[in-house]
Tab-separated table of N, CA and C in Angstrom:
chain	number	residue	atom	x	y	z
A	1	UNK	N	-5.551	23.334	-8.314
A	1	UNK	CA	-4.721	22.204	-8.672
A	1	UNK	C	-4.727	21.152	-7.578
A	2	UNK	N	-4.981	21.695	-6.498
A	2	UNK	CA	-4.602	20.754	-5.240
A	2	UNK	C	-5.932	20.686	-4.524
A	3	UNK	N	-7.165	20.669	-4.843
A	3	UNK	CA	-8.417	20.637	-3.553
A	3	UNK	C	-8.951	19.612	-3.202
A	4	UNK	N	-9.658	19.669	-2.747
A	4	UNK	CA	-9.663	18.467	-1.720
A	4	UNK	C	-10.562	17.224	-2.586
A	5	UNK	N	-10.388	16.002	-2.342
A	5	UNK	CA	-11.521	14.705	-2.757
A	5	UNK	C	-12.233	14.257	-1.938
A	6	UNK	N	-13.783	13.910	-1.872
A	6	UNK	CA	-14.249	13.333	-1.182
A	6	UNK	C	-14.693	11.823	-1.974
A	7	UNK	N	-14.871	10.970	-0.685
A	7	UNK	CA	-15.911	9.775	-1.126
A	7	UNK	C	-16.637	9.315	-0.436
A	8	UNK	N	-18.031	9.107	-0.376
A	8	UNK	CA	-19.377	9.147	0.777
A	8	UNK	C	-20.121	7.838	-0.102
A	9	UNK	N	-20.674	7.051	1.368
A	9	UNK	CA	-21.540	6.168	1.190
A	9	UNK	C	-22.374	6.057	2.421
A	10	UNK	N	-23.608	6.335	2.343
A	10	UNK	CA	-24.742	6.594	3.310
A	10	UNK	C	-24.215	7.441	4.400
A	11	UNK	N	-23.785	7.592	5.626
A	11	UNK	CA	-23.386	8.499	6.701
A	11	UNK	C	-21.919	8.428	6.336
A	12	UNK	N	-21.282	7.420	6.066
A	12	UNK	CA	-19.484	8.097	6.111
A	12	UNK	C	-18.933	8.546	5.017
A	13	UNK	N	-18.077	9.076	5.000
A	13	UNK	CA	-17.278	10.241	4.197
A	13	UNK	C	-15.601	10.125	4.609
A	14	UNK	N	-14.812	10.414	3.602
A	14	UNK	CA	-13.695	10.089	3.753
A	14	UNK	C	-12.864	11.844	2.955
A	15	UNK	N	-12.640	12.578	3.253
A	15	UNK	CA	-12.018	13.474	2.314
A	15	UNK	C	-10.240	13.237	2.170
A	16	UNK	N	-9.614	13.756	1.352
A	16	UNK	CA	-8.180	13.652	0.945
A	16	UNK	C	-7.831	15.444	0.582
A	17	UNK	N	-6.683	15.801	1.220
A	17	UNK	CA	-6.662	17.255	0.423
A	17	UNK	C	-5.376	17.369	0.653
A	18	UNK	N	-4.629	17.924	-0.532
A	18	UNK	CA	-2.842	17.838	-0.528
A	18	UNK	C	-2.686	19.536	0.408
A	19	UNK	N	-2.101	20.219	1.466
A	19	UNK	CA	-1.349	20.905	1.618
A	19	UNK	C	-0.251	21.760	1.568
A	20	UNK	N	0.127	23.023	1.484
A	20	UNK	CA	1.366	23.621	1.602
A	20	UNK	C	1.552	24.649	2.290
A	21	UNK	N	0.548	24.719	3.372
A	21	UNK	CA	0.720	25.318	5.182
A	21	UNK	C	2.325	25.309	5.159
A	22	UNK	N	2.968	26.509	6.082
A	22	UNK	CA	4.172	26.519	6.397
A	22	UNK	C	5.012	25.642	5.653
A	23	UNK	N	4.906	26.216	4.329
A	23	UNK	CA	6.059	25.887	3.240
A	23	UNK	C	6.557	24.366	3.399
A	24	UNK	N	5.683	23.369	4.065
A	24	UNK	CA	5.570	21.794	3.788
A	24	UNK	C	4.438	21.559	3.050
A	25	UNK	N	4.688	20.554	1.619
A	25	UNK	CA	3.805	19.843	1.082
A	25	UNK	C	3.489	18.783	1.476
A	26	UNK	N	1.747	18.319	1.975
A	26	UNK	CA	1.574	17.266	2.432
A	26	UNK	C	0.215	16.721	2.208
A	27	UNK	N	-0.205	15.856	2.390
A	27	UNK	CA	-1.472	15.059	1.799
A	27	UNK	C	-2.038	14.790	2.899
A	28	UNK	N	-3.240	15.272	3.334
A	28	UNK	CA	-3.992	14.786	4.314
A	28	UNK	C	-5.279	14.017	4.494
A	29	UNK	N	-5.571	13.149	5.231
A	29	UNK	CA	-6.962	12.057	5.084
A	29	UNK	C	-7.822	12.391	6.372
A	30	UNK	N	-9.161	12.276	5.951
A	30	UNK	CA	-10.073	12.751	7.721
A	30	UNK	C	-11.249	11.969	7.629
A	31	UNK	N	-11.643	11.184	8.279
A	31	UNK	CA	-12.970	10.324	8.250
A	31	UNK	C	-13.983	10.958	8.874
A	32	UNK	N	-15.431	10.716	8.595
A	32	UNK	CA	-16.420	11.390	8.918
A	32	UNK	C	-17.363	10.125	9.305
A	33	UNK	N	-18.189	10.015	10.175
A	33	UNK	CA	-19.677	9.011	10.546
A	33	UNK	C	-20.570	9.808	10.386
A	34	UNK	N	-21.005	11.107	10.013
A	34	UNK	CA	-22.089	11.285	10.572
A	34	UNK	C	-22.131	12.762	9.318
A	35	UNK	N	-22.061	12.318	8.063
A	35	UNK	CA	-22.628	12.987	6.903
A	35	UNK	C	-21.549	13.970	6.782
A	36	UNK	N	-19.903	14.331	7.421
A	36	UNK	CA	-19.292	15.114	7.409
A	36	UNK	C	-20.006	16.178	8.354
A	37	UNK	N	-20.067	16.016	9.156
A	37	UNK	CA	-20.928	17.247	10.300
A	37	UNK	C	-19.417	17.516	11.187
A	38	UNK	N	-18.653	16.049	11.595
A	38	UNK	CA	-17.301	16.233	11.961
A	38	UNK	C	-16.951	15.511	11.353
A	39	UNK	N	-15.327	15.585	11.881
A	39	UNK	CA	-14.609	14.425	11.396
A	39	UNK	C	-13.070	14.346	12.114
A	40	UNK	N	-12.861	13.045	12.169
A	40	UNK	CA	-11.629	12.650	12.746
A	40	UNK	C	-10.388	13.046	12.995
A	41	UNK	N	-9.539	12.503	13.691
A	41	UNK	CA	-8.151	12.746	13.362
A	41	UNK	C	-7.779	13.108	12.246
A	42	UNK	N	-6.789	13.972	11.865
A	42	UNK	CA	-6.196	13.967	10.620
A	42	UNK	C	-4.916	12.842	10.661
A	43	UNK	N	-5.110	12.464	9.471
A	43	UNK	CA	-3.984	11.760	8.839
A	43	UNK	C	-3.040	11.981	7.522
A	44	UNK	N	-1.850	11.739	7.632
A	44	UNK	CA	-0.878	12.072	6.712
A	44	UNK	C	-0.672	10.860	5.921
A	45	UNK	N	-0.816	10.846	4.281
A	45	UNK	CA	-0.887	9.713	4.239
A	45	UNK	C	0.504	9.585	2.685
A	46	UNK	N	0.967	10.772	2.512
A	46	UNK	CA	1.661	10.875	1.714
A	46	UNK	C	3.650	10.652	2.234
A	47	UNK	N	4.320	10.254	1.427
A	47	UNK	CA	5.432	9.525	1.788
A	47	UNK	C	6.755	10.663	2.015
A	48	UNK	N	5.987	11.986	2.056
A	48	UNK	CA	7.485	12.743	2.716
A	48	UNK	C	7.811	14.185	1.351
A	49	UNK	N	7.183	13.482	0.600
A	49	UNK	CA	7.973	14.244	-1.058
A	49	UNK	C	6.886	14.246	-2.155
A	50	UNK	N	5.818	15.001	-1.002
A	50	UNK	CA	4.341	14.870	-2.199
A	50	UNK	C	4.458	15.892	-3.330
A	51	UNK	N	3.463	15.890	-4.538
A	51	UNK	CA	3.460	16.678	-5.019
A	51	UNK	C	1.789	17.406	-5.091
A	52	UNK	N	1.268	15.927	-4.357
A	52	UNK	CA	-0.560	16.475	-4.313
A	52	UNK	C	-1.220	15.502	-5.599
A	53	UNK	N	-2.175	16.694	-5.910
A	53	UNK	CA	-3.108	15.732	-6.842
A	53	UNK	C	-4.099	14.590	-6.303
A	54	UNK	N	-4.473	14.636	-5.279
A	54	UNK	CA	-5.126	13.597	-4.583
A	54	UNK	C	-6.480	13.347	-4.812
A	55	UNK	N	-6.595	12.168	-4.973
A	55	UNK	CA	-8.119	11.454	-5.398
A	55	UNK	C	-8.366	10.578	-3.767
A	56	UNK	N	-9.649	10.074	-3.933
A	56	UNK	CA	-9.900	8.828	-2.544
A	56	UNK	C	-11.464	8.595	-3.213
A	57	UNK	N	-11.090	6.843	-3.035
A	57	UNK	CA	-12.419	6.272	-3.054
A	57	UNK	C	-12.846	5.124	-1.962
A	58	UNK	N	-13.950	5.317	-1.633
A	58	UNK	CA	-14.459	4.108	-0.991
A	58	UNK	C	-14.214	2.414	-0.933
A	59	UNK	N	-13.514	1.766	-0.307
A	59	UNK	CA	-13.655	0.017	-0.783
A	59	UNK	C	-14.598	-0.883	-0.360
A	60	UNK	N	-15.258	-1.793	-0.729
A	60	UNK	CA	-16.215	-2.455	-0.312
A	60	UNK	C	-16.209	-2.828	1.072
A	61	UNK	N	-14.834	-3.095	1.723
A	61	UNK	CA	-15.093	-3.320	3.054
A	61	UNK	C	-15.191	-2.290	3.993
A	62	UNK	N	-15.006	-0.807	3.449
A	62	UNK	CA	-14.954	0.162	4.558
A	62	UNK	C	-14.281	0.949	4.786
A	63	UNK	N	-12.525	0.524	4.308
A	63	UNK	CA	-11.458	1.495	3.910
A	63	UNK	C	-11.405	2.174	2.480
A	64	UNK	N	-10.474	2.676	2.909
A	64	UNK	CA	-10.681	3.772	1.632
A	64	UNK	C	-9.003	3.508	1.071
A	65	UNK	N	-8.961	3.710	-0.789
A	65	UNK	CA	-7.935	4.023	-1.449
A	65	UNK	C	-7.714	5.362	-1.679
A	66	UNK	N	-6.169	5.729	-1.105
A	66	UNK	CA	-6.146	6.948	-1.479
A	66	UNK	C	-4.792	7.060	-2.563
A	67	UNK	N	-4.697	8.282	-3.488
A	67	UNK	CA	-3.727	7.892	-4.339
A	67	UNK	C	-3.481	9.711	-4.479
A	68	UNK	N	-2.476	9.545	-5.086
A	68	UNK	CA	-1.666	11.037	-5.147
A	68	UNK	C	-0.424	10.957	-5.660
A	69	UNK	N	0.216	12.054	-6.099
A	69	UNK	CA	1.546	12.111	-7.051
A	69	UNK	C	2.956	12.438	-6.027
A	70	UNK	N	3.452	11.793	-6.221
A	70	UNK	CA	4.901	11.809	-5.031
A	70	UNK	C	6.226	11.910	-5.750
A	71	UNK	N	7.178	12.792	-5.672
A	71	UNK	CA	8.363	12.830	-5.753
A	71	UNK	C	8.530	14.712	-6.483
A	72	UNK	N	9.651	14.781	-6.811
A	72	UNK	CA	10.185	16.437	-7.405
A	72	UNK	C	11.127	16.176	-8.922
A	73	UNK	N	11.722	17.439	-9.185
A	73	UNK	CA	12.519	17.347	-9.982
A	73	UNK	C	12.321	16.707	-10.796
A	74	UNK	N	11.381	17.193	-12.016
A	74	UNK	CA	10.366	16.274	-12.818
A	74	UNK	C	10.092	15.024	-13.001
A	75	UNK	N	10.539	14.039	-11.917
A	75	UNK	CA	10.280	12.996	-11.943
A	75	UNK	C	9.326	12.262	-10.697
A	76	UNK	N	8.240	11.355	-10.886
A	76	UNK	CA	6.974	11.441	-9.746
A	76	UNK	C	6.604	10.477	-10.297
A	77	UNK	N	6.257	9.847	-8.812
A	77	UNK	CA	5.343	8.873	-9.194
A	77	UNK	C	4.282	8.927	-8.721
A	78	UNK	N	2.976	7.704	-9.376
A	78	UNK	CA	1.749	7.988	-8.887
A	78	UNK	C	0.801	6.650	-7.751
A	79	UNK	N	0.886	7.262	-6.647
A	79	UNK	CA	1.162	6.017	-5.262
A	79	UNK	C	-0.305	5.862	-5.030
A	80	UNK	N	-0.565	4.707	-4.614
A	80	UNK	CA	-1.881	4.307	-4.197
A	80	UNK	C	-1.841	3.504	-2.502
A	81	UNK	N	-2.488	4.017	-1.535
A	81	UNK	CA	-1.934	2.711	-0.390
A	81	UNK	C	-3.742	3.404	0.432
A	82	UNK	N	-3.853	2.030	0.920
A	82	UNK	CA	-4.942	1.408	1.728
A	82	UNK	C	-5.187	2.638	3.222
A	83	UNK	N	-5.700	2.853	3.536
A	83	UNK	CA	-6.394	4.104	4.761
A	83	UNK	C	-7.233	3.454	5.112
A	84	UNK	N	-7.097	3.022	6.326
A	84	UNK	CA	-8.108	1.876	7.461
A	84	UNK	C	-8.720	3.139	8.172
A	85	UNK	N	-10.247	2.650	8.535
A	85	UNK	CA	-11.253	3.706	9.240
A	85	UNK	C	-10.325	3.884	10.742
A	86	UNK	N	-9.475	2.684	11.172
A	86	UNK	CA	-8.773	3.077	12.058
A	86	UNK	C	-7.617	4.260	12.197
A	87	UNK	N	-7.210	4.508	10.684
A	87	UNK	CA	-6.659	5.467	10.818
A	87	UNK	C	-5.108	4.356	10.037
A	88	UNK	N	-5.195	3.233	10.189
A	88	UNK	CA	-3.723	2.592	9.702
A	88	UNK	C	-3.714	2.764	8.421
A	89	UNK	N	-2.446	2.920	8.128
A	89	UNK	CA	-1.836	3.094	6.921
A	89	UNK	C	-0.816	1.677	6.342
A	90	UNK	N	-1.583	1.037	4.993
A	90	UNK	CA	-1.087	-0.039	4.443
A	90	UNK	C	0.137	0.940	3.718
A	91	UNK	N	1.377	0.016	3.307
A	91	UNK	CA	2.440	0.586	2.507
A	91	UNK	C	1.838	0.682	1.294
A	92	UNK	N	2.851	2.268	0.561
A	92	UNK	CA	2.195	2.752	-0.877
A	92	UNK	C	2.731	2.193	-1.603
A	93	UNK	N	1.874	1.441	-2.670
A	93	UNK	CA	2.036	0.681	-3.915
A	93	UNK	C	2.249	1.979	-5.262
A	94	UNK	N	3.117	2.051	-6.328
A	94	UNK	CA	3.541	2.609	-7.142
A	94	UNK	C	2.486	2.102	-7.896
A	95	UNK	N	1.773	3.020	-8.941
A	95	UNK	CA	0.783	2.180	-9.957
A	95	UNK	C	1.443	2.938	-11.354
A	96	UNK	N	2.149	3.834	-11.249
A	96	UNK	CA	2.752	4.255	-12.546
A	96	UNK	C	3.869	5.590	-12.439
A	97	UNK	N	4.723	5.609	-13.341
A	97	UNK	CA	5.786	7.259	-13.309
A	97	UNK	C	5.162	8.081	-13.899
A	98	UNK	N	5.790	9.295	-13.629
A	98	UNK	CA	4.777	10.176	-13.786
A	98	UNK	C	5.991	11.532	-14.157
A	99	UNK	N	5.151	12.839	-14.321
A	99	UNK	CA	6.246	14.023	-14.316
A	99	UNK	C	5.322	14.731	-13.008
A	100	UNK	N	6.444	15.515	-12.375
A	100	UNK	CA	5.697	16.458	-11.215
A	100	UNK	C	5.150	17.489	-12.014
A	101	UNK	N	5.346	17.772	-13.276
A	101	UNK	CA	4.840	18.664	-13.954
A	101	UNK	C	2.991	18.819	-14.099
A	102	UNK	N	2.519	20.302	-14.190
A	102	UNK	CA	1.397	20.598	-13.911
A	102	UNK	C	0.620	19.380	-15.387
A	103	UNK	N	1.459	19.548	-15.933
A	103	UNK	CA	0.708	18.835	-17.710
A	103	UNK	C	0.563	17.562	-17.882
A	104	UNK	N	1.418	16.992	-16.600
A	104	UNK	CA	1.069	15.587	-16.197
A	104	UNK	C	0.096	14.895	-15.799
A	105	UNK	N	-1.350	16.077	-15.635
A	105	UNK	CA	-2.660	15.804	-14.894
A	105	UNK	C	-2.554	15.393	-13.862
A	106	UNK	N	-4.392	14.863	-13.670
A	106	UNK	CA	-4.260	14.415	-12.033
A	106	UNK	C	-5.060	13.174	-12.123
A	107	UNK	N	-4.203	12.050	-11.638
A	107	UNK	CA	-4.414	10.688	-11.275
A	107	UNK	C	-6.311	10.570	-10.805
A	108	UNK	N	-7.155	9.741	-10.868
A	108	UNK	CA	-8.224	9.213	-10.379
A	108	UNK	C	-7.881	8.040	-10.394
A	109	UNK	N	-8.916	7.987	-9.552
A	109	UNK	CA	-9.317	6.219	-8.927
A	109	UNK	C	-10.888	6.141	-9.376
């Protein structure tokens, strides 16, 4: 339900993969140069009250969109926000409501 997304264009790579290590749910982002051989810092890119479901795609200039399902108590929404190769995080834009429920599917970009 929760594995990881990648998105690759010639050497870089961007993966997204939601978490629930030590009973916190969380969404994580990792950049790669060099075909995924390594890769970067991790980054958290989800707003505190994920539920997962995470997609990521490439943008023409270099950053990446990442998007994923956020909130509990059957009510969730489905957030999209900007991931700079630097690692910055643009604020998450809402693109639709959602249910945290499994039958609610999983968001793409």
């Amino acid at each position: 339900m929760n594995g990881p997304a990648v998105a690759a264009a010639d050497e870089r790579a961007i993966v997204v993969w939601a978490t629930g290590a030590r009973d916190t749910m969380r969404v994580h982002a990792s950049w790669s140069d060099d075909s995924g051989t390594h890769f970067d810092r991790v980054v958290r890119v989800d707003e505190g009250d994920p539920v997962g479901r995470a997609d990521v795609a490439l943008m023409p200039d270099g950053d990446a969109a990442v998007m994923w399902i956020e909130g509990s108590h059957g009510r969730a929404r489905i957030l999209v926000r900007r991931l700079g190769r630097d690692g910055a995080l643009a604020p998450p834009v809402q693109v639709a409501e959602t249910s945290a429920a499994r039958r609610s599917g999983f968001p793409r970009l």
